[in-house]
mmCIF file of C-alpha atoms in Angstrom:
data_model
loop_
_atom_site.group_PDB
_atom_site.id
_atom_site.type_symbol
_atom_site.label_atom_id
_atom_site.label_comp_id
_atom_site.label_asym_id
_atom_site.label_seq_id
_atom_site.Cartn_x
_atom_site.Cartn_y
_atom_site.Cartn_z
ATOM 1 C CA UNK A 87 -16.875 -22.599 -3.207
ATOM 2 C CA UNK A 88 -19.974 -22.629 -5.570
ATOM 3 C CA UNK A 89 -20.853 -18.936 -7.853
ATOM 4 C CA UNK A 90 -22.392 -17.128 -5.034
ATOM 5 C CA UNK A 91 -19.802 -17.911 -2.783
ATOM 6 C CA UNK A 92 -17.086 -16.943 -4.945
ATOM 7 C CA UNK A 93 -19.339 -13.197 -5.529
ATOM 8 C CA UNK A 94 -19.301 -12.655 -1.682
ATOM 9 C CA UNK A 95 -16.178 -12.940 -0.996
ATOM 10 C CA UNK A 96 -15.642 -11.188 -3.658
ATOM 11 C CA UNK A 97 -17.768 -7.995 -2.832
ATOM 12 C CA UNK A 98 -15.734 -9.114 0.754
ATOM 13 C CA UNK A 99 -12.326 -7.964 -0.263
ATOM 14 C CA UNK A 100 -14.059 -4.652 -2.667
ATOM 15 C CA UNK A 101 -15.404 -3.587 1.364
ATOM 16 C CA UNK A 102 -13.000 -5.681 3.906
ATOM 17 C CA UNK A 103 -11.614 -1.711 4.266
ATOM 18 C CA UNK A 104 -14.452 1.724 2.953
ATOM 19 C CA UNK A 105 -17.630 -0.636 4.881
ATOM 20 C CA UNK A 106 -15.486 -3.405 7.524
ATOM 21 C CA UNK A 107 -19.109 -3.777 9.190
ATOM 22 C CA UNK A 108 -21.208 -4.450 5.836
ATOM 23 C CA UNK A 109 -17.608 -7.118 4.997
ATOM 24 C CA UNK A 110 -18.279 -8.924 7.949
ATOM 25 C CA UNK A 111 -21.921 -9.113 8.299
ATOM 26 C CA UNK A 112 -21.028 -11.489 4.781
ATOM 27 C CA UNK A 113 -18.007 -13.124 5.787
ATOM 28 C CA UNK A 114 -20.999 -14.618 8.633
ATOM 29 C CA UNK A 115 -23.193 -15.569 5.584
ATOM 30 C CA UNK A 116 -20.006 -17.063 4.412
ATOM 31 C CA UNK A 117 -19.105 -18.813 7.013
ATOM 32 C CA UNK A 118 -22.782 -20.197 7.316
ATOM 33 C CA UNK A 119 -22.047 -21.706 4.315
ATOM 34 C CA UNK A 120 -19.292 -23.523 4.916
ATOM 35 C CA UNK A 121 -20.422 -24.950 8.261
ATOM 36 C CA UNK A 122 -23.600 -25.856 6.549
ATOM 37 C CA UNK A 123 -21.872 -27.494 3.577
ATOM 38 C CA UNK A 124 -19.077 -29.099 4.883
ATOM 39 C CA UNK A 125 -16.332 -26.789 3.657
ATOM 40 C CA UNK A 126 -14.298 -25.992 5.040
ATOM 41 C CA UNK A 127 -12.148 -23.231 2.316
ATOM 42 C CA UNK A 128 -15.224 -21.283 3.066
ATOM 43 C CA UNK A 129 -14.538 -21.556 6.799
ATOM 44 C CA UNK A 130 -10.543 -20.836 6.490
ATOM 45 C CA UNK A 131 -11.505 -18.042 4.199
ATOM 46 C CA UNK A 132 -14.662 -16.693 6.683
ATOM 47 C CA UNK A 133 -12.179 -16.509 10.111
ATOM 48 C CA UNK A 134 -9.568 -15.194 7.627
ATOM 49 C CA UNK A 135 -11.207 -12.190 6.635
ATOM 50 C CA UNK A 136 -13.886 -11.630 10.100
ATOM 51 C CA UNK A 137 -10.666 -11.385 12.307
ATOM 52 C CA UNK A 138 -9.632 -8.725 9.400
ATOM 53 C CA UNK A 139 -12.357 -6.751 8.981
ATOM 54 C CA UNK A 140 -12.273 -6.962 13.966
ATOM 55 C CA UNK A 141 -8.919 -6.015 13.846
ATOM 56 C CA UNK A 142 -9.753 -2.085 11.223
ATOM 57 C CA UNK A 143 -12.692 -2.566 13.634
ATOM 58 C CA UNK A 144 -10.663 -2.490 16.233
ATOM 59 C CA UNK A 145 -12.428 -5.566 17.954
ATOM 60 C CA UNK A 146 -8.765 -6.483 18.454
ATOM 61 C CA UNK A 147 -9.351 -9.310 20.718
ATOM 62 C CA UNK A 148 -11.463 -10.723 18.956
ATOM 63 C CA UNK A 149 -9.729 -9.664 15.487
ATOM 64 C CA UNK A 150 -6.652 -12.527 17.315
ATOM 65 C CA UNK A 151 -9.825 -15.431 18.084
ATOM 66 C CA UNK A 152 -10.394 -15.426 14.794
ATOM 67 C CA UNK A 153 -7.761 -15.033 13.513
ATOM 68 C CA UNK A 154 -7.114 -18.033 15.534
ATOM 69 C CA UNK A 155 -10.057 -19.579 14.506
ATOM 70 C CA UNK A 156 -8.652 -19.207 10.434
ATOM 71 C CA UNK A 157 -5.618 -20.437 11.604
ATOM 72 C CA UNK A 158 -6.187 -23.646 12.964
ATOM 73 C CA UNK A 159 -8.691 -24.916 9.625
ATOM 74 C CA UNK A 160 -5.604 -23.363 7.377
ATOM 75 C CA UNK A 161 -3.247 -24.686 9.348
ATOM 76 C CA UNK A 162 -5.240 -28.820 9.156
ATOM 77 C CA UNK A 163 -5.748 -28.484 5.605
ATOM 78 C CA UNK A 164 -2.638 -26.439 4.454
ATOM 79 C CA UNK A 165 -4.426 -24.148 2.432
ATOM 80 C CA UNK A 166 -1.380 -22.198 1.999
ATOM 81 C CA UNK A 167 -2.030 -18.967 0.259
ATOM 82 C CA UNK A 168 -4.553 -18.230 2.974
ATOM 83 C CA UNK A 169 -2.304 -18.747 5.667
ATOM 84 C CA UNK A 170 0.299 -16.715 3.908
ATOM 85 C CA UNK A 171 -2.118 -13.610 4.817
ATOM 86 C CA UNK A 172 -3.896 -14.717 7.859
ATOM 87 C CA UNK A 173 -0.045 -15.171 9.500
ATOM 88 C CA UNK A 174 1.025 -11.094 8.353
ATOM 89 C CA UNK A 175 -2.263 -10.660 9.805
ATOM 90 C CA UNK A 176 -1.701 -12.116 13.233
ATOM 91 C CA UNK A 177 1.304 -9.523 13.571
ATOM 92 C CA UNK A 178 -0.049 -6.675 12.173
ATOM 93 C CA UNK A 179 -2.441 -7.757 15.748
ATOM 94 C CA UNK A 180 1.185 -8.559 17.937
ATOM 95 C CA UNK A 181 2.882 -6.427 17.066
ATOM 96 C CA UNK A 182 -0.634 -3.063 17.375
ATOM 97 C CA UNK A 183 -0.293 -5.371 20.982
ATOM 98 C CA UNK A 184 3.634 -4.281 21.843
ATOM 99 C CA UNK A 185 4.433 -7.971 21.208
ATOM 100 C CA UNK A 186 6.861 -6.743 19.061
ATOM 101 C CA UNK A 187 8.678 -10.289 19.742
ATOM 102 C CA UNK A 188 5.854 -12.667 18.382
ATOM 103 C CA UNK A 189 4.746 -10.447 16.134
ATOM 104 C CA UNK A 190 7.788 -10.748 14.311
ATOM 105 C CA UNK A 191 8.211 -14.409 14.349
ATOM 106 C CA UNK A 192 4.505 -14.743 12.230
ATOM 107 C CA UNK A 193 5.781 -11.910 9.645
ATOM 108 C CA UNK A 194 8.563 -15.120 9.521
ATOM 109 C CA UNK A 195 6.285 -17.612 8.698
ATOM 110 C CA UNK A 196 3.572 -15.117 6.379
ATOM 111 C CA UNK A 197 7.555 -14.911 4.263
ATOM 112 C CA UNK A 198 8.733 -18.127 4.787
ATOM 113 C CA UNK A 199 5.146 -19.750 3.025
ATOM 114 C CA UNK A 200 4.540 -16.186 0.470
ATOM 115 C CA UNK A 201 8.785 -18.048 -0.981
ATOM 116 C CA UNK A 202 7.278 -21.465 -0.706
ATOM 117 C CA UNK A 203 4.432 -20.352 -3.059
ATOM 118 C CA UNK A 204 6.471 -17.298 -5.202
ATOM 119 C CA UNK A 205 4.054 -14.455 -4.490
ATOM 120 C CA UNK A 206 5.505 -12.580 -4.517
ATOM 121 C CA UNK A 207 3.101 -9.613 -3.376
ATOM 122 C CA UNK A 208 2.809 -11.088 -0.765
ATOM 123 C CA UNK A 209 6.580 -11.385 0.066
ATOM 124 C CA UNK A 210 6.755 -7.389 -0.569
ATOM 125 C CA UNK A 211 4.087 -6.873 1.625
ATOM 126 C CA UNK A 212 6.001 -8.555 4.837
ATOM 127 C CA UNK A 213 9.108 -7.325 4.278
ATOM 128 C CA UNK A 214 7.846 -3.874 3.967
ATOM 129 C CA UNK A 215 5.902 -4.639 7.492
ATOM 130 C CA UNK A 216 9.082 -5.863 8.340
ATOM 131 C CA UNK A 217 11.178 -3.430 8.287
ATOM 132 C CA UNK A 218 8.313 -0.619 9.810
ATOM 133 C CA UNK A 219 8.878 -3.223 13.259
ATOM 134 C CA UNK A 220 12.192 -2.645 13.208
ATOM 135 C CA UNK A 221 12.427 1.537 11.685
ATOM 136 C CA UNK A 222 10.481 2.055 15.486
ATOM 137 C CA UNK A 223 12.586 -0.269 17.030
ATOM 138 C CA UNK A 224 15.065 1.981 15.996
ATOM 139 C CA UNK A 225 17.352 -0.836 13.625
ATOM 140 C CA UNK A 226 17.626 1.771 11.321
ATOM 141 C CA UNK A 227 19.773 -0.424 9.353
ATOM 142 C CA UNK A 228 17.982 -3.671 9.655
ATOM 143 C CA UNK A 229 15.004 -1.697 8.500
ATOM 144 C CA UNK A 230 16.809 -0.633 5.730
ATOM 145 C CA UNK A 231 17.983 -4.422 5.161
ATOM 146 C CA UNK A 232 14.258 -5.261 4.310
ATOM 147 C CA UNK A 233 12.550 -2.102 2.620
ATOM 148 C CA UNK A 234 15.379 -2.572 -0.110
ATOM 149 C CA UNK A 235 14.629 -6.075 -0.400
ATOM 150 C CA UNK A 236 11.022 -4.656 -0.700
ATOM 151 C CA UNK A 237 12.659 -2.098 -3.722
ATOM 152 C CA UNK A 238 14.950 -4.941 -5.123
ATOM 153 C CA UNK A 239 11.175 -7.107 -5.713
ATOM 154 C CA UNK A 240 9.386 -3.833 -7.349
ATOM 155 C CA UNK A 241 12.112 -3.298 -9.748
ATOM 156 C CA UNK A 242 11.770 -7.166 -10.692
ATOM 157 C CA UNK A 243 8.768 -6.883 -11.491
ATOM 158 C CA UNK A 244 8.598 -4.295 -13.853
ATOM 159 C CA UNK A 245 11.111 -4.562 -15.579
ATOM 160 C CA UNK A 246 9.386 -8.345 -15.805
ATOM 161 C CA UNK A 247 5.625 -7.154 -16.907
ATOM 162 C CA UNK A 248 6.770 -3.363 -17.650
ATOM 163 C CA UNK A 249 3.712 -2.108 -15.138
ATOM 164 C CA UNK A 250 4.192 0.348 -12.269
ATOM 165 C CA UNK A 251 3.481 -1.012 -8.621
ATOM 166 C CA UNK A 252 0.369 0.037 -6.444
ATOM 167 C CA UNK A 253 1.882 1.982 -3.876
ATOM 168 C CA UNK A 254 5.743 1.824 -4.874
ATOM 169 C CA UNK A 255 5.842 5.997 -3.981
ATOM 170 C CA UNK A 256 5.685 4.853 -0.422
ATOM 171 C CA UNK A 257 8.002 1.425 -0.719
ATOM 172 C CA UNK A 258 10.393 3.811 -2.094
ATOM 173 C CA UNK A 259 9.569 6.565 1.086
ATOM 174 C CA UNK A 260 9.611 3.387 3.299
ATOM 175 C CA UNK A 261 13.522 2.655 1.538
ATOM 176 C CA UNK A 262 15.204 6.118 2.290
ATOM 177 C CA UNK A 263 13.410 6.207 6.022
ATOM 178 C CA UNK A 264 16.471 2.913 6.518
ATOM 179 C CA UNK A 265 19.073 5.572 5.364
ATOM 180 C CA UNK A 266 17.485 8.259 6.881
ATOM 181 C CA UNK A 267 17.731 6.088 9.999
ATOM 182 C CA UNK A 268 21.491 5.234 9.561
ATOM 183 C CA UNK A 269 22.227 9.648 8.791
ATOM 184 C CA UNK A 270 23.439 8.432 5.365
ATOM 185 C CA UNK A 271 21.903 11.465 4.323
ATOM 186 C CA UNK A 272 23.140 11.958 0.323
ATOM 187 C CA UNK A 273 21.407 8.070 0.013
ATOM 188 C CA UNK A 274 18.165 8.889 2.087
ATOM 189 C CA UNK A 275 18.301 12.012 0.095
ATOM 190 C CA UNK A 276 18.609 9.860 -3.308
ATOM 191 C CA UNK A 277 15.255 7.575 -2.545
ATOM 192 C CA UNK A 278 12.834 10.323 -2.058
ATOM 193 C CA UNK A 279 13.650 12.756 -4.799
ATOM 194 C CA UNK A 280 12.931 8.207 -7.184
ATOM 195 C CA UNK A 281 9.251 8.927 -4.786
ATOM 196 C CA UNK A 282 8.855 12.544 -5.889
ATOM 197 C CA UNK A 283 8.222 11.130 -8.779
ATOM 198 C CA UNK A 284 5.953 8.373 -8.639
ATOM 199 C CA UNK A 285 2.091 9.073 -8.620
ATOM 200 C CA UNK A 286 0.752 5.802 -8.097
ATOM 201 C CA UNK A 287 -1.186 4.776 -5.796
ATOM 202 C CA UNK A 288 -3.880 2.478 -6.806
ATOM 203 C CA UNK A 289 -6.008 5.849 -5.536
ATOM 204 C CA UNK A 290 -5.948 9.403 -4.566
ATOM 205 C CA UNK A 291 -6.022 9.827 -0.871
ATOM 206 C CA UNK A 292 -2.969 6.118 -1.019
ATOM 207 C CA UNK A 293 -0.517 8.017 -2.956
ATOM 208 C CA UNK A 294 -0.974 11.514 -1.229
ATOM 209 C CA UNK A 295 -0.429 10.158 2.134
ATOM 210 C CA UNK A 296 2.477 8.927 0.945
ATOM 211 C CA UNK A 297 3.638 12.405 -0.396
ATOM 212 C CA UNK A 298 3.184 13.569 3.311
ATOM 213 C CA UNK A 299 5.102 11.360 4.190
ATOM 214 C CA UNK A 300 7.765 11.778 1.532
ATOM 215 C CA UNK A 301 7.461 15.592 2.910
ATOM 216 C CA UNK A 302 8.118 15.029 5.872
ATOM 217 C CA UNK A 303 10.845 12.529 5.323
ATOM 218 C CA UNK A 304 12.971 15.082 3.302
ATOM 219 C CA UNK A 305 12.031 17.225 5.700
ATOM 220 C CA UNK A 306 13.944 15.460 8.580
ATOM 221 C CA UNK A 307 17.142 15.017 5.334
ATOM 222 C CA UNK A 308 17.177 18.928 5.775
ATOM 223 C CA UNK A 309 17.234 20.612 9.857
ATOM 224 C CA UNK A 310 19.965 17.303 10.570
ATOM 225 C CA UNK A 311 22.191 18.128 7.620
ATOM 226 C CA UNK A 312 21.389 22.601 8.372
ATOM 227 C CA UNK A 313 19.335 23.464 5.112
ATOM 228 C CA UNK A 314 16.839 25.461 7.512
ATOM 229 C CA UNK A 315 15.579 27.130 4.129
ATOM 230 C CA UNK A 316 15.630 23.718 1.826
ATOM 231 C CA UNK A 317 13.379 22.120 4.776
ATOM 232 C CA UNK A 318 10.850 25.454 4.392
ATOM 233 C CA UNK A 319 10.376 25.082 1.685
ATOM 234 C CA UNK A 320 9.440 21.657 2.059
ATOM 235 C CA UNK A 321 7.707 21.853 4.780
ATOM 236 C CA UNK A 322 5.745 24.820 2.127
ATOM 237 C CA UNK A 323 4.171 21.929 -0.036
ATOM 238 C CA UNK A 324 2.600 20.100 2.619
ATOM 239 C CA UNK A 325 0.351 23.289 1.898
ATOM 240 C CA UNK A 326 -0.408 22.890 -1.714
ATOM 241 C CA UNK A 327 -1.884 19.554 -1.251
ATOM 242 C CA UNK A 328 -5.948 18.461 -1.110
ATOM 243 C CA UNK A 329 -7.529 19.717 1.863
ATOM 244 C CA UNK A 330 -9.462 16.790 2.162
ATOM 245 C CA UNK A 331 -6.393 15.083 2.820
ATOM 246 C CA UNK A 332 -4.376 16.979 5.242
ATOM 247 C CA UNK A 333 -7.920 16.151 7.914
ATOM 248 C CA UNK A 334 -6.859 12.481 7.248
#
């Protein structure tokens, strides 16, 4: 991959969420270059993020079509670094369309590759996604188990590198949700309190979204344990959040 294409790949990552249409257009340029120069990795990369950005824009069928093209090239040439991401996004698309079983199958494919490659960041992401799927399906115990795996990886990373983990607040909230689903209120309260002490997240929006989730789940704990006064007091904390965040 030449330097110019590398720069374009960096731009794709920069714009994939903030301006997915722009990211898609850059991917199209990478794809054209990859086809013209018979660079399979560029084709595989471009198709992956064309699918990713199409999904962000709500074009689910086009997203899936691109992801399947990416998958075909990545499997053929063994681009595992891309393939684990492709499997994860395919899973997200299927779950979004209501096919949890097929989505779960692709999550496990992604997780298998992430483990083989020792990619802890990807492992955290997939564990979290599986936990969310199980929680939404009503399997609180299964969800809690996967959320615990996310938290354990966070702890190991912080102990090894002495660095805060991005989105740790949300991971703690998710772990609390798992315990909440099991009616284990003491454990849920513990992790919600830990989440209240976290201010990680690279953007204010990310951190504040996690904080809203924390407050909502904290209110639920108080309500379900009969502490209505504490529930009302906690709910009032939402009003102190920036107006911009409340409109998200």
